[in-house]
Short mmCIF file of C-alpha atoms in Angstrom, two decimals:
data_model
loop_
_atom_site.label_atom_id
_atom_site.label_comp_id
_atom_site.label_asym_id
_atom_site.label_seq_id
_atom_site.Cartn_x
_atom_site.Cartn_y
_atom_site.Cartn_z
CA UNK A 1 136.19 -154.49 120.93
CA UNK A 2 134.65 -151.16 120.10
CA UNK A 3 131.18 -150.34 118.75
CA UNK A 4 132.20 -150.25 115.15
CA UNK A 5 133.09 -153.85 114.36
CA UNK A 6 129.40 -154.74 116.41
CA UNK A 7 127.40 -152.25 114.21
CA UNK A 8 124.52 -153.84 113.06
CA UNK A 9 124.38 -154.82 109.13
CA UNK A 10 121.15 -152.59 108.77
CA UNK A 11 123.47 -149.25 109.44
CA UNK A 12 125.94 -150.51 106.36
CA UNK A 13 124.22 -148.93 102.65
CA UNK A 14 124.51 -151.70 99.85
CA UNK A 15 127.89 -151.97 97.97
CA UNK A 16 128.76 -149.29 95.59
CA UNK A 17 128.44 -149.99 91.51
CA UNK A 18 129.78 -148.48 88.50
CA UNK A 19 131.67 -145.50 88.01
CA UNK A 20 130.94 -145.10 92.29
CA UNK A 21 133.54 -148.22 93.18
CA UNK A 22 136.17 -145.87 91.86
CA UNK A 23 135.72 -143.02 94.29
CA UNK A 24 137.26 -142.40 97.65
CA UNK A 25 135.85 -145.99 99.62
CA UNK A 26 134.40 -143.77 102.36
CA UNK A 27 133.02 -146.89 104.59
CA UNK A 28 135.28 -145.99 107.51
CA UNK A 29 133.60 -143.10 107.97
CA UNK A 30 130.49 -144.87 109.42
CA UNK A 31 132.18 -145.89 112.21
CA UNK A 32 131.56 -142.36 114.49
CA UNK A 33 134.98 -142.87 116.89
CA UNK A 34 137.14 -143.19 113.72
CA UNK A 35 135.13 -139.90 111.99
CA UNK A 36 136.03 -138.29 114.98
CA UNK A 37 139.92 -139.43 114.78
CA UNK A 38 139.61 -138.37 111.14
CA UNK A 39 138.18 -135.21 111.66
CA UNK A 40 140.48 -134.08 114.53
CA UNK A 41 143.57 -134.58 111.44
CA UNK A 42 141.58 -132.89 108.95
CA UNK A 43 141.03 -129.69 110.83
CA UNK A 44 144.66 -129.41 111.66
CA UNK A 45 146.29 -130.24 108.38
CA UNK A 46 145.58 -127.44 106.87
CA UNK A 47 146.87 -125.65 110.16
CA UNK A 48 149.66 -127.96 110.63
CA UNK A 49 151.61 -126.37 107.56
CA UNK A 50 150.77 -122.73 108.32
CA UNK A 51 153.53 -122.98 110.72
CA UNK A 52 155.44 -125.25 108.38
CA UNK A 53 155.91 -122.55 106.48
CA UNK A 54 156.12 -119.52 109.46
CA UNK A 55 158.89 -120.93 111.17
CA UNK A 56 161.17 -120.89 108.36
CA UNK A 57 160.01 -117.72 106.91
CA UNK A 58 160.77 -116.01 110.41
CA UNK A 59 163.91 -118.06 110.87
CA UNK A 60 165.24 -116.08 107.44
CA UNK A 61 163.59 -112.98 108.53
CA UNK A 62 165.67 -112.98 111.21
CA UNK A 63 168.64 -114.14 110.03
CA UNK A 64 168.57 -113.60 106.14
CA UNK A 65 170.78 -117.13 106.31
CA UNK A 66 169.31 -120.48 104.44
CA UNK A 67 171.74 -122.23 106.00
CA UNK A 68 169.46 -121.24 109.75
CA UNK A 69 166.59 -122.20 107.98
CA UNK A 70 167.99 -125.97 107.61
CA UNK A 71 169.61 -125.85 110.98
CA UNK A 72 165.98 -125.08 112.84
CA UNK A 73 164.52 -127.72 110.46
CA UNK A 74 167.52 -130.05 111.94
CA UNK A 75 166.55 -129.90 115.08
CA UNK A 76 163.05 -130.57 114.85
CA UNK A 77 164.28 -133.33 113.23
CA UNK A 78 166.12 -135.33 115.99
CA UNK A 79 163.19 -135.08 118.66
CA UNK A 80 161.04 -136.09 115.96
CA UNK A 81 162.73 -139.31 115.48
CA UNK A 82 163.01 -139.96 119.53
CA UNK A 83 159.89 -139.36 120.84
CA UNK A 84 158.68 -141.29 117.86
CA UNK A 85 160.05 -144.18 118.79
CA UNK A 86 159.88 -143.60 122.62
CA UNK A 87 156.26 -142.70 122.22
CA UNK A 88 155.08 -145.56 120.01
CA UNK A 89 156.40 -147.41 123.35
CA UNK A 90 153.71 -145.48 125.54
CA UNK A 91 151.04 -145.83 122.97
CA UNK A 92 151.27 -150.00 124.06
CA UNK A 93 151.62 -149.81 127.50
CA UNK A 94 148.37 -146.88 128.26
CA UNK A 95 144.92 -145.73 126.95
CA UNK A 96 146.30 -144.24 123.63
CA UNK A 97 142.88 -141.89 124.10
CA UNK A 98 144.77 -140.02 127.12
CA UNK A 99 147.87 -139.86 125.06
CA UNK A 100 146.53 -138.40 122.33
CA UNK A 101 145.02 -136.03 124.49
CA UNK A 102 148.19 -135.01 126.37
CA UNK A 103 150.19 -135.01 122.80
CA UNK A 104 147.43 -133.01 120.71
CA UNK A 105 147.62 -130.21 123.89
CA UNK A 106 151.19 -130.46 123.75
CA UNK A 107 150.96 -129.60 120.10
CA UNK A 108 148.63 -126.53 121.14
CA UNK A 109 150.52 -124.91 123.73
CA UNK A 110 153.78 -124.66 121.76
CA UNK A 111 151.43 -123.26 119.07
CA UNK A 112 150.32 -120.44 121.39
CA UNK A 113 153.86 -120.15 122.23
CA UNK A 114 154.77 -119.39 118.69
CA UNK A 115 151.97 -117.02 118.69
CA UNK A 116 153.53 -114.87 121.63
CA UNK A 117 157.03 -115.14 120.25
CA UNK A 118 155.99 -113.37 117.11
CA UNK A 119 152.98 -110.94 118.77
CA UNK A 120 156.13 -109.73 121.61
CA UNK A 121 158.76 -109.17 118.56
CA UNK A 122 160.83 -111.91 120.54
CA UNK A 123 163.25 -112.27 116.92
CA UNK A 124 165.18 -115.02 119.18
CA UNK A 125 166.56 -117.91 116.29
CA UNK A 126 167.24 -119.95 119.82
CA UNK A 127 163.51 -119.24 121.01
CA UNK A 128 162.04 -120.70 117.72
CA UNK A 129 164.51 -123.84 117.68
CA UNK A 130 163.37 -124.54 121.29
CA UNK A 131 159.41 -124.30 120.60
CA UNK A 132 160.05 -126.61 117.01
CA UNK A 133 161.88 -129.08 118.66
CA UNK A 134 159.02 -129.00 121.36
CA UNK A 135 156.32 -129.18 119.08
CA UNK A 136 157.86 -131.97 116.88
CA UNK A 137 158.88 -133.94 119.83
CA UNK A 138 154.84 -133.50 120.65
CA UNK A 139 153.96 -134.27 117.20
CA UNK A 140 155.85 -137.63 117.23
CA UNK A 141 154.38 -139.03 119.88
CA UNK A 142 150.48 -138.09 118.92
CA UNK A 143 150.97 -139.59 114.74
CA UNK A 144 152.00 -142.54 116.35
CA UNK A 145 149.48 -142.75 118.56
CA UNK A 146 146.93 -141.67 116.34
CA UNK A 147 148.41 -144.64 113.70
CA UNK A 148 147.82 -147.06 116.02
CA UNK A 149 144.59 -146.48 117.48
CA UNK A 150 143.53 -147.02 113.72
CA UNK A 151 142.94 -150.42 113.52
CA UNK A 152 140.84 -150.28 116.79
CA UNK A 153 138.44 -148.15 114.92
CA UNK A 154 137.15 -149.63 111.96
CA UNK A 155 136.75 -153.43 110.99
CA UNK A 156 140.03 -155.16 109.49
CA UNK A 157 138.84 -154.66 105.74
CA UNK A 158 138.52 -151.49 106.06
CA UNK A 159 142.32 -150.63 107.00
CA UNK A 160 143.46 -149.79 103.52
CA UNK A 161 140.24 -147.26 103.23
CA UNK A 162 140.81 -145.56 106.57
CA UNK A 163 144.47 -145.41 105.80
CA UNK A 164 143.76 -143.92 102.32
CA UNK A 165 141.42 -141.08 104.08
CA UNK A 166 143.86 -140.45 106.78
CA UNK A 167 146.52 -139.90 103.90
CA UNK A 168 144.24 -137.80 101.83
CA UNK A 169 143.94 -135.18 104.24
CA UNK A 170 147.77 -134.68 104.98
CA UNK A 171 148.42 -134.48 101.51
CA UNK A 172 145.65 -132.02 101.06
CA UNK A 173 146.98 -129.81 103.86
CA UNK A 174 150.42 -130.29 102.18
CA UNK A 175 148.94 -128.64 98.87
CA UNK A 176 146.90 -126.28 99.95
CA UNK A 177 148.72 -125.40 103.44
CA UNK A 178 152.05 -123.64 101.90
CA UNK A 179 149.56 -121.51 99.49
CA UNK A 180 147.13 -120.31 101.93
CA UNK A 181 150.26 -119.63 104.22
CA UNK A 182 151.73 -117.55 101.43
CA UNK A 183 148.43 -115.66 100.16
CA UNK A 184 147.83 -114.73 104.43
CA UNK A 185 151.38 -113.82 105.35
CA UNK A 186 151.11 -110.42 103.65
CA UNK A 187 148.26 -109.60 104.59
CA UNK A 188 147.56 -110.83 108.39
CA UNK A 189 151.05 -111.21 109.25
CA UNK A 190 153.12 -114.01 111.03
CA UNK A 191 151.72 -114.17 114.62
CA UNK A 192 147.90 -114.36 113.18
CA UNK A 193 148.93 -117.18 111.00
CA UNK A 194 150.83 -119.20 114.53
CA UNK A 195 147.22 -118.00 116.18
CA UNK A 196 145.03 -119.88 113.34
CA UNK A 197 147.21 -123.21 114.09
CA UNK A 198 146.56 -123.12 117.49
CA UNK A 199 142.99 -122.36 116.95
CA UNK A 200 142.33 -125.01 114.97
CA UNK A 201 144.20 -127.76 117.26
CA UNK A 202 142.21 -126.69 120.06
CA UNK A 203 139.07 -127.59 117.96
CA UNK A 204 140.58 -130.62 116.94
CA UNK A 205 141.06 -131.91 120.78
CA UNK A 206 137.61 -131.49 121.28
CA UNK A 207 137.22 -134.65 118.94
CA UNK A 208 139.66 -136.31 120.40
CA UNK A 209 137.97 -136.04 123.84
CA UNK A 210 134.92 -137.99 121.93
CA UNK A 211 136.99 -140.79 121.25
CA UNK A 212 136.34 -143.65 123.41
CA UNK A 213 138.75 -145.15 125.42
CA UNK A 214 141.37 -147.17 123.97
CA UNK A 215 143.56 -149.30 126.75
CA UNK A 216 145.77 -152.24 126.26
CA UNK A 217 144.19 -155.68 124.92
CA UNK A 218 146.74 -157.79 125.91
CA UNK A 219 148.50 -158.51 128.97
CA UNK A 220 152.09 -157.07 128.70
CA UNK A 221 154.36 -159.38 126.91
CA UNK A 222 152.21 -162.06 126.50
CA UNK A 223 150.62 -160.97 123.50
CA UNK A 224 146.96 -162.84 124.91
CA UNK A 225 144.05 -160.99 125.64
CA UNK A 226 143.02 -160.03 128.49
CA UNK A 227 140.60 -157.71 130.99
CA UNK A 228 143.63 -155.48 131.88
CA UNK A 229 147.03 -155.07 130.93
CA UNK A 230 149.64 -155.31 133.76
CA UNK A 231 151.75 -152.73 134.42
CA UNK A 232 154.66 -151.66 132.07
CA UNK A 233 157.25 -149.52 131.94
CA UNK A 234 157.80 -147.75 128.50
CA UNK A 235 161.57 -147.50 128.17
CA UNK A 236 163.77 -147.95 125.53
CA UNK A 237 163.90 -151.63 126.56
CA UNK A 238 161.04 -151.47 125.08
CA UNK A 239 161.83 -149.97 121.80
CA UNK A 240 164.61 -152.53 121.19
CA UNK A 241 161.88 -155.10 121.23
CA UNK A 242 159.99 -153.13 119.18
CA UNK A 243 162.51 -153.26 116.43
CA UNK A 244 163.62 -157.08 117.28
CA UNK A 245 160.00 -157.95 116.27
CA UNK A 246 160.38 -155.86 113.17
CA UNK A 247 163.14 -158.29 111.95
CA UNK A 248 161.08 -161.55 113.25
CA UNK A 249 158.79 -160.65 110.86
CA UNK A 250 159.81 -160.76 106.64
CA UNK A 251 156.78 -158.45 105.69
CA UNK A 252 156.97 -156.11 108.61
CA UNK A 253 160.60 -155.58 107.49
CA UNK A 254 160.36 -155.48 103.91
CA UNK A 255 157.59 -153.19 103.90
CA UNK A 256 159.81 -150.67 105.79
CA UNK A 257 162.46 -151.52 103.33
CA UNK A 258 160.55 -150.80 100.73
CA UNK A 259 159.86 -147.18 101.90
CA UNK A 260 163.30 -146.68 102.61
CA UNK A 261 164.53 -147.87 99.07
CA UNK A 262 161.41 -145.90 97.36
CA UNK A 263 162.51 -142.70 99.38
CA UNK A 264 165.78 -142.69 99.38
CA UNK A 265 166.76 -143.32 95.83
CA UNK A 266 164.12 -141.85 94.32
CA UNK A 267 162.69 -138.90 96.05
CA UNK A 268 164.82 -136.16 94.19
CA UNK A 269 162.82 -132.93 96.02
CA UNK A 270 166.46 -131.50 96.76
CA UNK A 271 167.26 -130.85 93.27
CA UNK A 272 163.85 -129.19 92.27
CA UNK A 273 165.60 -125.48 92.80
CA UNK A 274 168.22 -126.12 90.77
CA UNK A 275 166.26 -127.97 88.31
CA UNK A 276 163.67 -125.09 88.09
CA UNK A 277 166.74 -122.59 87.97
CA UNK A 278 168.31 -124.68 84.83
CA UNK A 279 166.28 -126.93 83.14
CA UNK A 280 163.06 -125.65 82.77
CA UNK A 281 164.05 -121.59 83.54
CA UNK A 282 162.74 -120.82 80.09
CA UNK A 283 158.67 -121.87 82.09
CA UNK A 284 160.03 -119.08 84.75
CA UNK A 285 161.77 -120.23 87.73
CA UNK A 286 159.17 -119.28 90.38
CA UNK A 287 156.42 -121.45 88.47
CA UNK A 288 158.94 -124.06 87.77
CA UNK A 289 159.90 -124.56 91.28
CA UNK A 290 156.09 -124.40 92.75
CA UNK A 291 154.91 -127.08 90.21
CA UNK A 292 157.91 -129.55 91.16
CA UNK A 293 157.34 -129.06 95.16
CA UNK A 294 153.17 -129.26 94.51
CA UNK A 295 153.50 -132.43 91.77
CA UNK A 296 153.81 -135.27 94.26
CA UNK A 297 151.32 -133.90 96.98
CA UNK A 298 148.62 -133.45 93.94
CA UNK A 299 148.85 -136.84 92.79
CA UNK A 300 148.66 -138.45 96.55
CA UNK A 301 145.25 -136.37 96.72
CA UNK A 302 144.23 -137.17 93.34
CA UNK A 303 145.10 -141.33 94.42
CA UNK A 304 143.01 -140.75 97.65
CA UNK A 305 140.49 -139.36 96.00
CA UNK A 306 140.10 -142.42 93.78
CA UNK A 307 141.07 -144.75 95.81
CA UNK A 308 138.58 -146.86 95.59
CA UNK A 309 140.07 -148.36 92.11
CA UNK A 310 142.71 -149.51 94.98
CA UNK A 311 141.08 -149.67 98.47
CA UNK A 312 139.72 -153.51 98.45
CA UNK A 313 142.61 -155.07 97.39
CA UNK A 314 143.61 -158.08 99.24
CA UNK A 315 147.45 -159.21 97.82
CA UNK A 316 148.40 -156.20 99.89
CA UNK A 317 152.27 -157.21 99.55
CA UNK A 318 152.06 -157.13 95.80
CA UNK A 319 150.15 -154.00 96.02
CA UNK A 320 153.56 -152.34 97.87
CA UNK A 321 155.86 -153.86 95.26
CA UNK A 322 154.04 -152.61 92.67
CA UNK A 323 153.48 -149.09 93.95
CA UNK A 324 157.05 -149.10 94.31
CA UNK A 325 158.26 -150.09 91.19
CA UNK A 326 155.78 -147.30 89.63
CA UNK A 327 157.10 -144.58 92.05
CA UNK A 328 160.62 -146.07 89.90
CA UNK A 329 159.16 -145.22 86.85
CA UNK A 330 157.72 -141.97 87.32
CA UNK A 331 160.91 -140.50 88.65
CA UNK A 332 162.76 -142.04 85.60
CA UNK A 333 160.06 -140.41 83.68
CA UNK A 334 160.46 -137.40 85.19
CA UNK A 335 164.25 -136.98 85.06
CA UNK A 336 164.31 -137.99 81.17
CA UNK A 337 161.71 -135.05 80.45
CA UNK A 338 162.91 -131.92 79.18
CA UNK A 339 159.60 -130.14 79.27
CA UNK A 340 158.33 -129.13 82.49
CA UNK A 341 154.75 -130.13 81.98
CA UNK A 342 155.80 -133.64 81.37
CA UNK A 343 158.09 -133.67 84.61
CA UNK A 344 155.23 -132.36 86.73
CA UNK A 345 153.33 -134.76 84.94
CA UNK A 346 155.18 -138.09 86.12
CA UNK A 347 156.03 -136.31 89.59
CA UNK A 348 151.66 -136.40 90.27
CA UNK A 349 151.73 -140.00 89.24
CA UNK A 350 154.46 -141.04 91.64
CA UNK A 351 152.58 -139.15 93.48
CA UNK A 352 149.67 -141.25 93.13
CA UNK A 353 151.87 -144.66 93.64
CA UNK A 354 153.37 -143.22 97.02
CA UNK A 355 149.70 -142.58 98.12
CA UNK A 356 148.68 -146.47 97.09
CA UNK A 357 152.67 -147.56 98.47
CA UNK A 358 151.75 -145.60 102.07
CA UNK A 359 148.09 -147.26 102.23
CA UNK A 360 149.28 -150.89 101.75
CA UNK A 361 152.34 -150.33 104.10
CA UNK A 362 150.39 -148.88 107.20
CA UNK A 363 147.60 -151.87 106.28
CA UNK A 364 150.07 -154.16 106.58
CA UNK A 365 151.74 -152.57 109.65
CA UNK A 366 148.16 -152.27 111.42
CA UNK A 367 146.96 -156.30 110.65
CA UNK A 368 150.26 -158.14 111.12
CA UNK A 369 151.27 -156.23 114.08
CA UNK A 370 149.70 -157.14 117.41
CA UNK A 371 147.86 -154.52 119.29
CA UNK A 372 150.33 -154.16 121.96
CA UNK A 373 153.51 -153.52 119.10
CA UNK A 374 151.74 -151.08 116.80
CA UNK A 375 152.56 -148.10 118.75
CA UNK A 376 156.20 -149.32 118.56
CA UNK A 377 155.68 -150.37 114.85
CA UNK A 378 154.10 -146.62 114.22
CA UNK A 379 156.59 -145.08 115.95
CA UNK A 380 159.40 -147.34 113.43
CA UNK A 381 157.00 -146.00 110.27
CA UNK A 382 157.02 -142.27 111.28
CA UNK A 383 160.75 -142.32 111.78
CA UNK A 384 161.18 -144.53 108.35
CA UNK A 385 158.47 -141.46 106.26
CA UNK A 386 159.72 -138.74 108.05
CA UNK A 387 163.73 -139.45 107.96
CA UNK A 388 163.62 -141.14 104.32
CA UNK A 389 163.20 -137.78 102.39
CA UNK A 390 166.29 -136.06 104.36
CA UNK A 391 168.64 -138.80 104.12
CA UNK A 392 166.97 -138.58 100.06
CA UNK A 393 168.13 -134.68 100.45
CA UNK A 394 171.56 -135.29 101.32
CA UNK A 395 171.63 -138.47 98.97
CA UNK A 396 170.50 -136.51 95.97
CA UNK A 397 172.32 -133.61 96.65
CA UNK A 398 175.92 -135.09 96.36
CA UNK A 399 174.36 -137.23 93.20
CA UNK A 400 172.99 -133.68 91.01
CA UNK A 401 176.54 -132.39 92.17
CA UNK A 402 178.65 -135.04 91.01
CA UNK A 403 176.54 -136.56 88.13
CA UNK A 404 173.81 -133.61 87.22
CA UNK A 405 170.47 -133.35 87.92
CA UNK A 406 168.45 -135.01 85.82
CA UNK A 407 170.91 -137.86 84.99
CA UNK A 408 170.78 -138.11 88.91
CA UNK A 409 166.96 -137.92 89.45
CA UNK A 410 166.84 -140.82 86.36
CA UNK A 411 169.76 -142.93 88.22
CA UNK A 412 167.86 -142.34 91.18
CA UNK A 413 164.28 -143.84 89.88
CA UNK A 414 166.36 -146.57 88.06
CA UNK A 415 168.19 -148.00 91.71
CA UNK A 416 164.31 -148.17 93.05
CA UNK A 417 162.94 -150.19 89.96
CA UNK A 418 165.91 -152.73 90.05
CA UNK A 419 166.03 -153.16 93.75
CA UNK A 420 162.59 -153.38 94.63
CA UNK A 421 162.36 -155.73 92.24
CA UNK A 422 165.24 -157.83 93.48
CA UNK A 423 164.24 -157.87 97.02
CA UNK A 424 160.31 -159.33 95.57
CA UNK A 425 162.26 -161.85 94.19
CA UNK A 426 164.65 -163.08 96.51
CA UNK A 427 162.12 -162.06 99.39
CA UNK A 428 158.97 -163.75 98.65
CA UNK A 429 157.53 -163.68 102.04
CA UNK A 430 156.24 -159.87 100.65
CA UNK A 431 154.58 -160.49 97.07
CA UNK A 432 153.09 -163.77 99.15
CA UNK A 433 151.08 -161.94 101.69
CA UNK A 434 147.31 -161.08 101.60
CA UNK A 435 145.25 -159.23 104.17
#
């Protein structure tokens, strides 16, 4: 049991009142090994997207082809998803403190890498594929991991608050990220900006090193506690399991469901260029296009931020559902507006309902779940968040084709209203659950 759930009451400050219980619920933050998890993603979120945006910006320097750019993002796509699901496998069978180590220098190294690609002129398309899919493969294993160890951190109330910090930072290094990355590329160049990644990650694994261990609870299989966990084997035997308990359990399932529906029929990011290009050209094209890609991040920062109007919830299933349904709403919103402010306007509040959707999910995920199936269940979640919005891509893509854009972006937010709210009520299991 770690430290934090012993703390002694005289460490915790009297509950917040007034306008205070709407702020950020920053309680998790007492608990010094989940600061130091927190602060370890903080310091490389920011980072993290600086080569987000370098390897595609090289990729096209290199190639002048878009069509390269979404092949290299392809195949850091299909490690992704593998050693997501392979590593949420290893997170239950070993300390996931040593596998967030070996993951988060993983993530370094091919960071360097990068670096001496673009310092030595390399201008290989093959070279960067082969570090991305590295790094990715690298990077699925350590979120799950780092998902995981979560709920070993802080006490159980708490999970929705730690989740809603954790989220807050990756959307803040998703805002703020692609701009720095575009203000420093002219002016420092491409290999400096691999360089500040790497320097950052390598701070970050110094917090990780503070983290205390965090082995197996239960004996392997058994799901009972005990002093050690007998040796397993993390194979994709494994994974199968992972995903049979997924379907043994109604609100593990439909929670993932419920990303998947939210995601795929409503997140409309593919058609923002040609949106910006048509619709709303006469706001400029460039501006256009920057405030549809920035909309949703903003709002997920401006939820975490107040999350505390959210945070102590306890009907967390209901909480989901009705994130969902919003996230509907705001992309109906959005494709019915003809002005640009008022698109950007809806986009920042589905922004704001993903951020509350994502908080209630991953509590869910991290109380239901036993400790020795949340590395498989994070592993599941990362592939379900990270794979939603491409299949969404392709999805919308054909739709704004055949249909238009905006009728398809309103079509779109229409197909998650109506079947998130047909699966609450033929589904109850969901709407019915509370932390």
């Amino acid at each position: 049991m770690p430290a934090a759930r012993d703390a002694p009451a005289a460490e915790y400050p009297p509950p917040r009142t007034g306008w205070r219980r709407l702020m950020m619920d920053t309680r998790p933050l007492r608990h010094l090994p989940f600061r130091r998890l927190w602060s370890s993603t903080a310091v490389t979120a920011v980072g993290s997207q600086l080569t987000a945006v370098a390897v595609p910006k090289q990729v096209y320097d290199i190639t002048g082809s878009s069509a390269w750019v979404g092949y290299a993002s392809f195949a850091g796509l299909i490690p992704l998803v593998l050693f997501a699901l392979w590593g949420g496998a290893i997170a239950d069978t070993v300390d996931r403190r040593k596998l967030l180590l070996v993951s988060n220098t993983g993530i370094a190294v091919t960071s360097l890498l990068f670096w001496v690609q673009a310092a030595t002129g390399a201008e290989s398309v093959l070279v960067l594929m082969v570090l991305l899919a590295s790094q990715q493969a690298f990077f699925g294993i350590n979120q799950t991991t780092r998902s995981a160890s979560i709920a070993r951190l802080v006490p159980l109330e708490e999970l929705p608050a730690a989740n809603a910090l954790m989220s807050t930072v990756g959307s803040t290094g998703m805002v703020f990220g692609p701009l720095l990355a575009g203000a420093l590329i002219p002016v420092i160049g491409l290999p400096e900006l691999y360089m500040i990644d790497a320097v950052g990650l390598c701070a970050a694994l110094w917090a990780v090193w503070r983290l205390p261990a965090l082995p197996p609870l239960t004996r392997a299989g058994t799901g009972e506690a005990g002093d050690t966990a007998a040796p397993r084997r993390a194979g994709w035997r494994e994974v199968a399991a992972g995903f049979r308990y997924i379907t043994a359990s109604r609100v593990l399932l439909l929670s993932f469901v419920a990303d998947i529906v939210a995601m795929v029929f409503g997140m409309p990011r593919a058609l923002f260029p040609q949106l910006a290009a048509t619709t709303y050209a006469p706001w400029g094209e460039g501006l256009a296009l920057g405030l549809l890609f920035a909309a949703i991040p903003i709002g997920a920062v401006a939820g975490g931020l107040f999350s505390g109007t959210f945070s102590r919830a306890r009907r967390h299933g209901v909480m989901v559902i009705a994130a969902v349904v919003a996230w509907g709403v705001a992309v109906v919103g959005s494709g019915l507006s003809s002005s640009l402010w008022w698109a950007v306007g809806f986009l920042m509040a589905g922004g704001v309902a993903d951020m509350v959707s994502m908080v209630f999910r991953g509590a869910i995920l991290q109380s239901v779940a036993t400790d020795d199936m949340r590395g498989r269940m994070q592993g599941v979640f990362t592939v379900v968040v990270a794979g939603g919005p491409r299949v969404a891509d392709l999805v919308h893509g054909m739709a704004g084709a055949a249909l238009g854009t905006r009728t398809a972006v309103t079509a779109g937010g229409l197909l998650v209203i109506v079947t998130m709210l047909t699966l609450a009520v033929a589904m109850p299991e969901l709407r019915r659950y509370r932390a």
